[in-house]
Every structure is written in C-alpha cells, then in structure tokens.
Tab-separated table of C-alpha atoms and ligand atoms in Angstrom:
chain	number	residue	atom	x	y	z
O	1	MET	CA	76.993	111.647	104.479
O	2	SER	CA	74.684	108.757	105.074
O	3	GLY	CA	75.067	105.822	107.427
O	4	HIS	CA	73.974	104.529	110.776
O	5	THR	CA	73.535	106.790	113.732
O	6	TRP	CA	74.529	105.770	117.218
O	7	THR	CA	73.454	107.262	120.515
O	8	THR	CA	75.486	106.666	123.645
O	9	GLY	CA	74.431	107.582	127.134
O	10	PRO	CA	76.222	107.802	130.455
O	11	ALA	CA	77.261	104.319	131.624
O	12	SER	CA	77.771	102.853	135.077
O	13	ALA	CA	80.725	100.568	135.855
O	14	LEU	CA	81.730	98.397	132.872
O	15	ALA	CA	82.364	94.730	133.580
O	16	GLY	CA	82.977	91.515	131.690
O	17	GLU	CA	85.285	89.569	129.415
O	18	ILE	CA	85.670	90.268	125.728
O	19	VAL	CA	87.390	88.673	122.764
O	20	VAL	CA	87.838	91.266	120.028
O	21	PRO	CA	88.069	90.145	116.373
O	22	GLY	CA	91.188	89.240	114.432
O	23	ASP	CA	93.936	91.646	113.493
O	24	LYS	CA	93.193	93.615	110.333
O	25	SER	CA	96.810	94.062	109.208
O	26	ILE	CA	97.590	90.370	109.624
O	27	SER	CA	94.334	89.244	107.986
O	28	HIS	CA	95.066	91.248	104.804
O	29	ARG	CA	98.594	89.879	104.587
O	30	ALA	CA	97.527	86.288	105.285
O	31	ILE	CA	95.153	86.314	102.299
O	32	MET	CA	97.778	87.906	100.050
O	33	LEU	CA	100.678	85.592	100.862
O	34	ALA	CA	98.495	82.476	100.978
O	35	ALA	CA	97.127	83.377	97.526
O	36	LEU	CA	100.660	83.687	96.114
O	37	ALA	CA	101.953	80.532	97.798
O	38	ASP	CA	102.213	77.023	96.387
O	39	GLY	CA	99.604	74.867	98.131
O	40	THR	CA	96.694	75.364	100.490
O	41	SER	CA	96.820	77.558	103.602
O	42	GLN	CA	94.320	77.841	106.425
O	43	VAL	CA	93.748	81.246	107.992
O	44	GLU	CA	92.206	81.054	111.431
O	45	GLY	CA	90.909	84.099	113.279
O	46	PHE	CA	90.450	86.027	110.001
O	47	LEU	CA	88.806	89.407	110.534
O	48	GLU	CA	85.291	89.316	109.078
O	49	GLY	CA	85.392	93.030	108.321
O	50	GLU	CA	84.575	94.824	105.083
O	51	ASP	CA	88.225	95.800	104.482
O	52	THR	CA	89.658	92.309	104.735
O	53	ARG	CA	86.740	90.739	102.898
O	54	ALA	CA	87.400	93.176	100.060
O	55	THR	CA	90.960	91.872	99.831
O	56	ALA	CA	89.728	88.264	99.771
O	57	ARG	CA	87.181	89.153	97.057
O	58	ILE	CA	89.913	90.771	94.965
O	59	PHE	CA	92.035	87.630	95.047
O	60	ALA	CA	88.967	85.619	94.036
O	61	ASP	CA	88.620	88.017	91.072
O	62	LEU	CA	92.290	87.314	90.294
O	63	GLY	CA	91.544	83.596	90.075
O	64	VAL	CA	92.303	82.335	93.593
O	65	ARG	CA	89.867	79.861	95.143
O	66	ILE	CA	89.114	80.867	98.709
O	67	GLU	CA	86.711	78.874	100.852
O	68	THR	CA	84.911	80.059	103.975
O	69	PRO	CA	84.138	76.872	105.921
O	70	ASN	CA	82.919	79.017	108.798
O	71	ALA	CA	83.143	82.586	110.028
O	72	SER	CA	86.671	83.821	110.762
O	73	ARG	CA	88.255	80.969	108.817
O	74	ARG	CA	89.498	80.975	105.246
O	75	VAL	CA	91.014	78.175	103.226
O	76	VAL	CA	93.144	79.699	100.483
O	77	HIS	CA	94.175	77.564	97.521
O	78	GLY	CA	97.362	79.334	96.521
O	79	VAL	CA	98.146	79.707	92.834
O	80	GLY	CA	101.888	80.323	93.175
O	81	LEU	CA	103.797	83.519	92.559
O	82	ASP	CA	102.860	83.694	88.860
O	83	GLY	CA	99.438	82.069	88.977
O	84	LEU	CA	97.163	85.120	89.280
O	85	ARG	CA	95.153	85.966	86.173
O	86	GLU	CA	93.753	89.204	84.862
O	87	ALA	CA	90.483	90.269	86.509
O	88	ALA	CA	87.448	91.009	84.412
O	89	ARG	CA	86.647	94.188	86.354
O	90	PRO	CA	88.270	96.917	88.447
O	91	LEU	CA	89.390	95.628	91.836
O	92	ASP	CA	87.447	97.358	94.599
O	93	CYS	CA	89.397	97.917	97.827
O	94	GLY	CA	86.433	99.654	99.501
O	95	ASN	CA	87.635	101.797	102.420
O	96	SER	CA	90.972	100.054	102.816
O	97	GLY	CA	94.273	101.887	102.405
O	98	THR	CA	96.152	98.757	103.449
O	99	GLY	CA	94.408	96.685	100.788
O	100	MET	CA	95.076	99.188	98.026
O	101	ARG	CA	98.702	99.974	98.874
O	102	LEU	CA	99.810	96.383	99.430
O	103	LEU	CA	97.956	95.151	96.354
O	104	CYS	CA	99.619	97.834	94.291
O	105	GLY	CA	102.957	96.226	95.178
O	106	VAL	CA	101.706	92.737	94.287
O	107	LEU	CA	100.047	93.798	91.029
O	108	ALA	CA	103.033	95.858	89.869
O	109	GLY	CA	104.837	92.538	89.390
O	110	GLN	CA	102.159	90.793	87.290
O	111	ALA	CA	102.209	90.164	83.558
O	112	PHE	CA	98.698	91.651	83.178
O	113	ALA	CA	97.002	95.014	83.766
O	114	SER	CA	94.822	95.847	86.787
O	115	THR	CA	92.813	98.769	88.084
O	116	LEU	CA	92.418	99.411	91.807
O	117	VAL	CA	89.471	101.532	92.949
O	118	GLY	CA	88.105	102.517	96.357
O	119	ASP	CA	85.264	104.309	98.088
O	120	GLU	CA	84.954	108.079	98.503
O	121	SER	CA	87.344	108.219	101.477
O	122	LEU	CA	89.990	105.976	99.903
O	123	SER	CA	89.742	107.955	96.652
O	124	ARG	CA	91.041	110.987	98.567
O	125	ARG	CA	94.050	109.231	100.093
O	126	PRO	CA	97.607	109.691	98.792
O	127	MET	CA	98.999	106.820	96.720
O	128	GLY	CA	102.112	108.584	95.383
O	129	ARG	CA	103.928	107.236	98.430
O	130	VAL	CA	103.648	103.743	96.909
O	131	THR	CA	103.532	104.484	93.180
O	132	GLU	CA	106.791	106.478	93.314
O	133	PRO	CA	109.042	103.749	94.748
O	134	LEU	CA	107.276	101.159	92.573
O	135	ALA	CA	107.958	103.331	89.495
O	136	ALA	CA	111.609	103.442	90.565
O	137	MET	CA	111.501	99.619	90.438
O	138	GLY	CA	110.235	99.803	86.854
O	139	ALA	CA	106.462	99.589	87.366
O	140	ARG	CA	104.052	101.659	85.310
O	141	ILE	CA	101.128	102.966	87.357
O	142	ASP	CA	98.780	105.826	86.459
O	143	THR	CA	96.882	107.734	89.100
O	144	ARG	CA	94.460	110.614	89.131
O	145	ASP	CA	96.052	114.073	89.568
O	146	GLY	CA	97.813	114.364	92.891
O	147	GLY	CA	98.573	110.642	93.082
O	148	LEU	CA	94.986	109.737	93.976
O	149	PRO	CA	93.117	106.516	93.123
O	150	PRO	CA	92.018	104.854	90.889
O	151	LEU	CA	95.370	103.221	90.196
O	152	ARG	CA	95.904	101.798	86.715
O	153	ILE	CA	98.754	99.317	86.788
O	154	THR	CA	100.005	98.454	83.318
O	155	GLY	CA	101.664	95.157	84.257
O	156	GLY	CA	104.190	93.316	82.136
O	157	SER	CA	107.051	95.456	83.455
O	158	ARG	CA	110.367	93.932	84.429
O	159	LEU	CA	110.949	95.042	87.995
O	160	ARG	CA	114.382	95.559	89.503
O	161	GLY	CA	115.197	95.739	93.192
O	162	ILE	CA	115.868	99.099	94.837
O	163	ALA	CA	117.206	100.358	98.134
O	164	TYR	CA	114.494	102.633	99.475
O	165	ALA	CA	114.392	104.906	102.513
O	166	THR	CA	110.727	105.598	103.326
O	167	PRO	CA	110.052	109.341	103.684
O	168	VAL	CA	107.048	108.720	106.012
O	169	ALA	CA	106.765	106.080	108.714
O	170	SER	CA	104.474	103.652	106.882
O	171	ALA	CA	104.227	99.889	107.052
O	172	GLN	CA	102.015	100.036	103.979
O	173	VAL	CA	104.727	101.687	101.889
O	174	LYS	CA	107.384	99.312	103.212
O	175	SER	CA	105.131	96.334	102.469
O	176	ALA	CA	104.231	97.463	98.938
O	177	VAL	CA	107.932	97.752	98.050
O	178	LEU	CA	108.797	94.392	99.634
O	179	LEU	CA	105.908	92.641	97.868
O	180	ALA	CA	106.989	94.081	94.525
O	181	GLY	CA	110.485	92.919	95.484
O	182	LEU	CA	109.262	89.310	95.296
O	183	TYR	CA	108.941	89.864	91.539
O	184	ALA	CA	112.069	91.984	91.080
O	185	GLU	CA	115.465	91.119	89.766
O	186	GLY	CA	118.081	91.448	92.467
O	187	GLU	CA	117.794	92.757	95.973
O	188	THR	CA	115.140	95.075	97.438
O	189	GLU	CA	115.861	96.897	100.658
O	190	VAL	CA	113.631	99.196	102.719
O	191	ARG	CA	114.970	101.427	105.454
O	192	GLU	CA	112.804	103.327	107.908
O	193	ALA	CA	113.771	106.169	110.227
O	194	HIS	CA	110.927	105.092	112.558
O	195	PRO	CA	110.370	101.334	112.561
O	196	THR	CA	106.785	100.305	111.729
O	197	ARG	CA	104.802	97.088	112.142
O	198	ASP	CA	106.755	94.182	110.694
O	199	TYR	CA	103.965	91.747	109.814
O	200	THR	CA	104.888	91.537	106.137
O	201	GLU	CA	108.465	90.640	107.005
O	202	ARG	CA	107.446	88.065	109.627
O	203	MET	CA	104.865	86.479	107.391
O	204	LEU	CA	107.178	86.306	104.381
O	205	ALA	CA	109.648	84.437	106.576
O	206	ALA	CA	106.865	82.127	107.820
O	207	PHE	CA	105.920	81.369	104.190
O	208	GLY	CA	109.530	80.385	103.540
O	209	TRP	CA	110.830	83.437	101.654
O	210	PRO	CA	114.410	84.305	102.602
O	211	ILE	CA	114.300	87.769	104.196
O	212	ALA	CA	116.602	89.613	106.578
O	213	PHE	CA	114.924	92.126	108.856
O	214	GLU	CA	115.407	94.086	112.016
O	215	PRO	CA	113.666	97.234	113.281
O	216	GLY	CA	114.183	99.914	110.628
O	217	ARG	CA	115.487	97.641	107.887
O	218	ALA	CA	114.256	94.781	105.671
O	219	ARG	CA	115.977	93.125	102.753
O	220	LEU	CA	114.988	90.375	100.309
O	221	ALA	CA	115.725	89.216	96.779
O	222	GLY	CA	113.447	88.002	94.007
O	223	GLY	CA	113.464	84.518	92.550
O	224	HIS	CA	112.153	82.373	95.409
O	225	ARG	CA	108.772	80.699	96.089
O	226	LEU	CA	106.217	81.027	98.897
O	227	ARG	CA	105.211	77.807	100.660
O	228	ALA	CA	101.626	77.390	101.929
O	229	THR	CA	101.481	77.960	105.684
O	230	ASP	CA	98.645	78.069	108.194
O	231	VAL	CA	98.168	81.427	109.888
O	232	VAL	CA	96.608	82.042	113.294
O	233	VAL	CA	95.493	85.668	113.526
O	234	PRO	CA	95.622	87.206	117.010
O	235	ALA	CA	92.961	89.611	118.331
O	236	ASP	CA	93.468	93.136	117.020
O	237	PHE	CA	95.089	95.520	119.515
O	238	SER	CA	93.515	98.428	117.636
O	239	SER	CA	90.037	97.040	118.351
O	240	ALA	CA	90.931	96.301	121.974
O	241	ALA	CA	92.049	99.944	122.296
O	242	PHE	CA	88.473	101.276	122.553
O	243	PHE	CA	87.770	99.035	125.517
O	244	LEU	CA	91.090	99.889	127.173
O	245	VAL	CA	89.991	103.529	127.135
O	246	ALA	CA	86.355	102.805	128.031
O	247	ALA	CA	87.194	100.767	131.133
O	248	SER	CA	89.884	103.279	132.143
O	249	ILE	CA	87.525	106.267	132.138
O	250	VAL	CA	84.247	104.829	133.484
O	251	PRO	CA	84.395	104.731	137.309
O	252	GLY	CA	84.221	101.298	138.930
O	253	SER	CA	85.009	99.382	135.712
O	254	ARG	CA	86.922	96.125	135.353
O	255	VAL	CA	87.134	94.512	131.926
O	256	LEU	CA	89.229	91.592	130.722
O	257	LEU	CA	90.286	91.462	127.068
O	258	ARG	CA	91.335	87.956	126.053
O	259	ALA	CA	94.356	87.040	123.908
O	260	VAL	CA	95.157	90.473	122.476
O	261	GLY	CA	98.061	90.741	120.009
O	262	LEU	CA	100.872	92.735	121.628
O	263	ASN	CA	103.333	93.273	118.797
O	264	PRO	CA	105.551	96.083	120.156
O	265	ARG	CA	105.051	98.122	116.961
O	266	ARG	CA	101.319	98.290	117.785
O	267	THR	CA	101.099	98.892	121.506
O	268	GLY	CA	102.111	102.541	121.852
O	269	LEU	CA	98.667	103.318	123.304
O	270	LEU	CA	99.269	100.885	126.138
O	271	GLN	CA	102.365	102.839	127.092
O	272	ALA	CA	100.667	106.215	126.631
O	273	LEU	CA	97.703	105.202	128.799
O	274	ARG	CA	100.040	103.909	131.490
O	275	LEU	CA	101.900	107.230	131.437
O	276	MET	CA	98.476	108.835	131.990
O	277	GLY	CA	97.968	106.642	135.057
O	278	ALA	CA	95.887	103.802	133.593
O	279	ASP	CA	95.655	100.484	135.434
O	280	ILE	CA	96.177	97.849	132.723
O	281	ARG	CA	97.722	94.497	133.627
O	282	GLU	CA	98.955	91.786	131.302
O	283	HIS	CA	98.236	88.176	132.204
O	284	ALA	CA	99.259	84.859	130.687
O	285	ALA	CA	101.536	86.239	127.973
O	286	ARG	CA	102.052	83.522	125.365
O	287	GLU	CA	102.997	82.905	121.740
O	288	GLN	CA	100.239	82.474	119.196
O	289	GLY	CA	101.056	82.176	115.506
O	290	GLY	CA	104.447	83.807	115.991
O	291	GLU	CA	103.016	86.827	117.861
O	292	THR	CA	102.900	87.519	121.596
O	293	VAL	CA	99.363	87.673	122.952
O	294	ALA	CA	98.194	88.312	126.501
O	295	ASP	CA	94.970	88.876	128.434
O	296	LEU	CA	94.630	92.538	129.348
O	297	GLU	CA	92.864	93.426	132.584
O	298	VAL	CA	91.760	97.057	132.712
O	299	ARG	CA	90.409	98.832	135.755
O	300	HIS	CA	89.146	102.347	136.083
O	301	ALA	CA	91.863	104.837	137.026
O	302	ARG	CA	92.078	108.575	137.203
O	303	LEU	CA	93.913	109.696	134.074
O	304	ARG	CA	96.136	112.763	133.780
O	305	GLY	CA	97.242	114.600	130.653
O	306	ILE	CA	100.661	113.894	129.147
O	307	ASP	CA	102.925	115.044	126.346
O	308	VAL	CA	102.733	111.972	124.126
O	309	PRO	CA	106.377	110.905	123.576
O	310	LEU	CA	107.347	111.390	119.929
O	311	ASP	CA	108.850	107.931	119.615
O	312	LEU	CA	105.508	106.328	120.524
O	313	VAL	CA	103.668	107.959	117.625
O	314	PRO	CA	104.239	105.322	114.894
O	315	ASP	CA	103.441	102.553	117.402
O	316	MET	CA	100.010	104.031	118.130
O	317	ILE	CA	99.165	105.679	114.822
O	318	ASP	CA	95.711	104.066	114.616
O	319	GLU	CA	94.934	104.708	118.279
O	320	PHE	CA	94.937	108.518	118.351
O	321	PRO	CA	91.151	108.868	118.113
O	322	ALA	CA	90.886	106.677	121.246
O	323	LEU	CA	93.732	108.600	122.909
O	324	PHE	CA	91.947	111.902	122.168
O	325	ALA	CA	88.839	110.531	123.909
O	326	ALA	CA	90.908	109.597	126.975
O	327	ALA	CA	92.691	112.972	126.950
O	328	ALA	CA	89.362	114.823	126.786
O	329	VAL	CA	88.360	113.513	130.218
O	330	ALA	CA	91.831	113.381	131.841
O	331	ASP	CA	93.030	115.855	134.458
O	332	GLY	CA	95.200	118.479	132.759
O	333	THR	CA	96.482	118.915	129.249
O	334	THR	CA	97.572	116.351	126.658
O	335	ARG	CA	99.846	117.338	123.784
O	336	VAL	CA	100.240	115.344	120.576
O	337	ARG	CA	102.972	116.211	118.081
O	338	GLY	CA	104.636	114.468	115.151
O	339	ALA	CA	101.379	112.880	113.998
O	340	ALA	CA	100.667	114.662	110.676
O	341	GLU	CA	99.883	111.232	109.169
O	342	LEU	CA	96.566	111.391	111.045
O	343	ARG	CA	95.395	113.910	108.466
O	344	VAL	CA	95.509	111.322	105.650
O	345	LYS	CA	93.825	108.363	107.345
O	346	GLU	CA	90.214	107.280	106.650
O	347	SER	CA	89.402	110.893	107.607
O	348	ASP	CA	91.491	113.852	108.769
O	349	ARG	CA	91.531	112.434	112.278
O	350	ILE	CA	92.936	115.564	113.911
O	351	ALA	CA	90.258	117.838	112.412
O	352	VAL	CA	87.359	115.420	112.885
O	353	MET	CA	88.193	114.566	116.517
O	354	ALA	CA	88.791	118.252	117.309
O	355	GLU	CA	85.464	119.269	115.773
O	356	GLY	CA	83.558	116.571	117.667
O	357	LEU	CA	85.230	117.181	121.027
O	358	ARG	CA	84.602	120.941	120.716
O	359	ARG	CA	80.945	120.206	120.140
O	360	LEU	CA	80.981	118.283	123.423
O	361	GLY	CA	82.467	121.271	125.262
O	362	ILE	CA	86.191	120.395	125.248
O	363	THR	CA	88.890	122.972	124.469
O	364	ILE	CA	91.252	121.636	121.830
O	365	ASP	CA	93.786	123.447	119.674
O	366	GLU	CA	94.840	121.874	116.414
O	367	THR	CA	98.327	122.072	114.959
O	368	PRO	CA	99.390	120.723	111.550
O	369	ASP	CA	100.837	117.605	113.201
O	370	GLY	CA	98.828	117.197	116.359
O	371	ALA	CA	96.680	118.874	118.978
O	372	THR	CA	96.609	120.214	122.522
O	373	ILE	CA	93.638	118.895	124.441
O	374	ALA	CA	92.510	120.413	127.734
O	375	GLY	CA	90.859	117.648	129.742
O	376	GLY	CA	87.429	118.486	131.142
O	377	ARG	CA	83.894	117.247	131.481
O	378	LEU	CA	82.024	116.193	128.344
O	379	ASP	CA	78.587	117.566	127.554
O	380	GLY	CA	76.068	115.677	125.477
O	381	GLY	CA	75.586	116.683	121.853
O	382	GLU	CA	75.820	115.592	118.256
O	383	VAL	CA	79.080	114.685	116.521
O	384	ASP	CA	79.975	113.451	113.042
O	385	SER	CA	82.362	110.516	112.589
O	386	ALA	CA	82.974	111.550	108.948
O	387	GLY	CA	82.530	107.906	107.959
O	388	ASP	CA	85.637	106.928	109.933
O	389	HIS	CA	85.287	103.694	111.916
O	390	ARG	CA	87.808	104.585	114.596
O	391	ILE	CA	86.290	108.034	115.182
O	392	ALA	CA	82.813	106.514	115.618
O	393	MET	CA	84.053	103.987	118.192
O	394	SER	CA	86.086	106.637	120.038
O	395	PHE	CA	83.050	108.878	120.495
O	396	ALA	CA	80.976	105.851	121.511
O	397	VAL	CA	83.451	105.351	124.356
O	398	ALA	CA	83.694	109.043	125.267
O	399	GLY	CA	79.889	109.225	125.443
O	400	ALA	CA	79.941	106.824	128.389
O	401	VAL	CA	81.211	109.614	130.648
O	402	ALA	CA	79.323	112.553	129.104
O	403	ARG	CA	76.698	114.424	131.131
O	404	ALA	CA	74.001	113.682	128.557
O	405	PRO	CA	73.549	111.461	125.490
O	406	VAL	CA	75.948	111.840	122.578
O	407	ARG	CA	74.609	111.266	119.068
O	408	ILE	CA	77.203	110.033	116.562
O	409	ASP	CA	76.393	110.279	112.864
O	410	ASP	CA	77.716	108.174	109.990
O	411	CYS	CA	78.840	105.046	111.851
O	412	ALA	CA	78.238	102.438	109.115
O	413	ASN	CA	81.959	102.122	108.366
O	414	VAL	CA	82.627	100.554	111.753
O	415	ALA	CA	81.881	97.373	109.776
O	416	THR	CA	85.182	97.854	107.920
O	417	SER	CA	87.206	96.797	110.953
O	418	PHE	CA	84.887	95.827	113.810
O	419	PRO	CA	81.356	94.788	112.792
O	420	GLY	CA	80.502	93.363	116.234
O	421	PHE	CA	81.524	96.466	118.189
O	422	PRO	CA	78.056	97.658	119.284
O	423	ALA	CA	77.058	94.241	120.648
O	424	LEU	CA	80.360	93.727	122.501
O	425	ALA	CA	80.162	97.265	123.887
O	426	ARG	CA	76.646	96.699	125.193
O	427	GLY	CA	77.756	93.356	126.632
O	428	ILE	CA	80.080	95.078	129.102
O	429	GLY	CA	77.600	97.834	129.936
O	430	LEU	CA	78.041	100.667	127.447
O	431	ALA	CA	74.690	102.276	126.675
O	432	LEU	CA	74.903	102.243	122.881
O	433	ALA	CA	71.805	102.380	120.691
O	434	GLU	CA	71.877	102.074	116.900
O	435	THR	CA	69.343	103.610	114.536
C	501	S3P	C1	98.796	99.398	108.340
C	501	S3P	C2	99.699	100.428	108.446
C	501	S3P	C3	99.323	101.750	108.974
C	501	S3P	C4	98.015	101.725	109.732
C	501	S3P	C5	96.946	100.943	109.002
C	501	S3P	C6	97.402	99.513	108.784
C	501	S3P	C7	99.259	98.110	107.786
C	501	S3P	O1	99.194	102.650	107.896
C	501	S3P	O2	97.550	103.029	109.964
C	501	S3P	O3	95.742	100.941	109.733
C	501	S3P	O4	98.546	97.105	107.924
C	501	S3P	O5	100.354	98.084	107.204
C	501	S3P	P1	100.450	103.495	107.311
C	501	S3P	O6	101.353	102.519	106.648
C	501	S3P	O7	99.830	104.450	106.345
C	501	S3P	O8	101.061	104.168	108.501
C-alpha cells in the first residue's frame, strides 16, 4: 500500500507540555446532532481529522450549512429532525467506521434513499452488526455479500422501536440503533452486557431529547425534537494514549498532557498502565462540556507485564496497539484476552501489531481474541502499519526505545484521527522523520 513513511530513532528523555486534538467520537456526534437540531450550534474543539471532516462533508451533502470560522470550530445550522434532503452522490465516510455506522442509523429514518461508501479498509469492515437491528426496526438496507459496504439505504420506511441486546460490545451499534430510534414509533431500548462509551446518550440529553440511561442500558422514544446546543469537545484520550506510553517507556521522561477527556468508558489504558507500574498523575480534574477532564503528568517508570483484566477491554478497545508497544518493552509477559474486536478495526490489529513486533525481535503469540507478548528489547527494522493510524503511532512510540531506527510504512492515515502527531511528537523529543 502507498502512503507516507516514518522513521523513528532512539530518543533521550521526553519533556514538555502537549494539548492533543479534540475527541473523535464526540466530534462525529456533535456534527450529527447539531445538524438534526432546530437552530444553530457551535462546536468548539472539533477534531480536524479526515474522519470527522468526512462526517461534516456528508451533512453538507445532505443540505446542512456548516461554517468553519476557524480551525477546530464549526457552526452548524441545524435543519431539524426532518430537514435533511437527498444527496446528489454517494456519501463517502472515508476510513471511518464510526461515521458509517452512526450515519446508517440516522439515514435509516429518512424519507429518501442514500448510499454510504468508504475506503478500502472500511469496505472490509462488518456492517451487519448495524444493518440487522435496523432491519428489525423496519429499515431496508442492502449491503455487499457478508454485510460489507457500500450500504444502500432505501429510506421511506416506517421505523418502529425495538428492545435490542447488543451481541458485541459496541458503542457504534448502540448509537446507530438509538439514532434510528429518534425516527421510530414507540420506544427503543439498547442493552449491553459490557457497557460502552455513552457519548450518544449524553449528547442526546444535552440536545434536549428525553432519554433514560445508565451503564449497560439506554432507552428513548421517538416523536421529540433536538434543540441546538453548543458543544465543547475535550482532548481525545485515545490520542493522549501514545504519549502516555512514550513518556512511560523512555527513561528520564516527564510529559504533561493538558485537559484530557477522562470518560470512564475510555480510560481502561490508564488503569492497565498503572497496573504495569506506570507513574501517571491526574491534576486539576474539572468539568468541561459535561465531561471530566484533567491534566495528566507522566513520568518514566519501569513497566512489568500483566494479564489485562477482561473487564477493562471495552474501556480500552482503541488503545491496544499502544498497550502492545508498552508490553513489548515491559519486564515479563503481558496477556490480552477477550479482544477479538481488534481483528475488525481499521486493520486486524492483533495480526498487524504481532507481525511488526516480531520484525523488531519480540516474541508474541497470537490467539483468536488476543496475544501473549514477552517483553524484551526492541531491535531496529521495518514494519508496516497496514494503513492503520493507531498502529503507525504505536510503532512511532516503540521506536523511541529501539536499539536502531525503525521504519514504519503506510502512515498517511494518521491524518484520520491525529494530523498533528508528528509535530507534537518531535516537540517533546521523539526522533520522528517523515518522508
Ligand atoms: C467508537 C466506538 C468504538 C471505537 C471507535 C469509536 C464510537 O467502536 O473503537 O474508535 O465513537 O462509538 P466499536 O463500537 O466498534 O467498539
């Protein structure tokens, strides 16, 4: 595959203060709910990444006026629940599973037809997990064989509420069903065996939609309206994660990450790293836009391998590439189980991380739902990120403690979630060159 190549070399102590960009999950949802609301909403701290910009572009194609007065701000002129209009072309979600799955829920409730398409990676990702419950609500959605994109949503269906127990822990599935529920007759309920991030529920409440929710359960009924609301997007914990690992593993480091979102359904990595012996302190915890944020101070610490507790898995599902990097240089063995979902992310994250770490001299055994990683010393070498943003950034961090330079291929997709990563990384002392 094509794309940028990065080279990272051994780094000396990392130091400095960083503000990472806005939360991806919240940025997608802010555009969606603001577009469907009555009135004008301001979104501050919007993630200027390819994934979230794709979502904003799609709503523009659906007739919503969205202004960008300056970077990381959007002014969304909502059209109301029934104000979207048919797009003249297929709606391109790019690399974004969140965009496609949540939009599928929104578009299932429209009077018109839509087609959702994505890039090569997204076109391989399972959509049956959303099209099946939406079909049970009365939607008509065609997929390619195996439930793969493109998704052709017929529209014009009368939706009815369902009670749905999600078979996989997935905030995207839960959100797609709840968003379709806005357009459904009667009550829609989603139950989850493992609670997942609750941003859709919180934001629906903030936009004035009556919703009852608690961990593992959310319930709403159709027939209400969304009221324009300003949204302040906190810094993305998943972007902070790379620096939490980097400063933990590079001797002598001290890095401060400002105002990071600490929603408990996102911070499993913080707990896992602490179990490994990491020195991460939270300062000045405060509320920002309905979410808790805090400054995270990370100092180098000697890490040891752990068995990652099963109940942490959904709360750190996006952080496993970073965790694998930490485990590769920890003392002893780290075991990951219960994480089969990693195989259907932007890449097969178990296989791609295992392949790359092996190339750098680490012993790692894959299982269908995880891996056993024997911590050791990383050699230099060449690894492939498989076009997966989080894999590229994880190897960029691991390379800081390798014996020799690590070359990482196919890094262009880092722009989907964290376009400024290389510059911020260099700013605290990572030796990262881009070609
Ligand atoms: C997300 C949910 C998670 C996560 C993704 C963002 C969301 O996906 O991996 O990066 O914003 O709802 P799943 O719902 O597939 O677990």
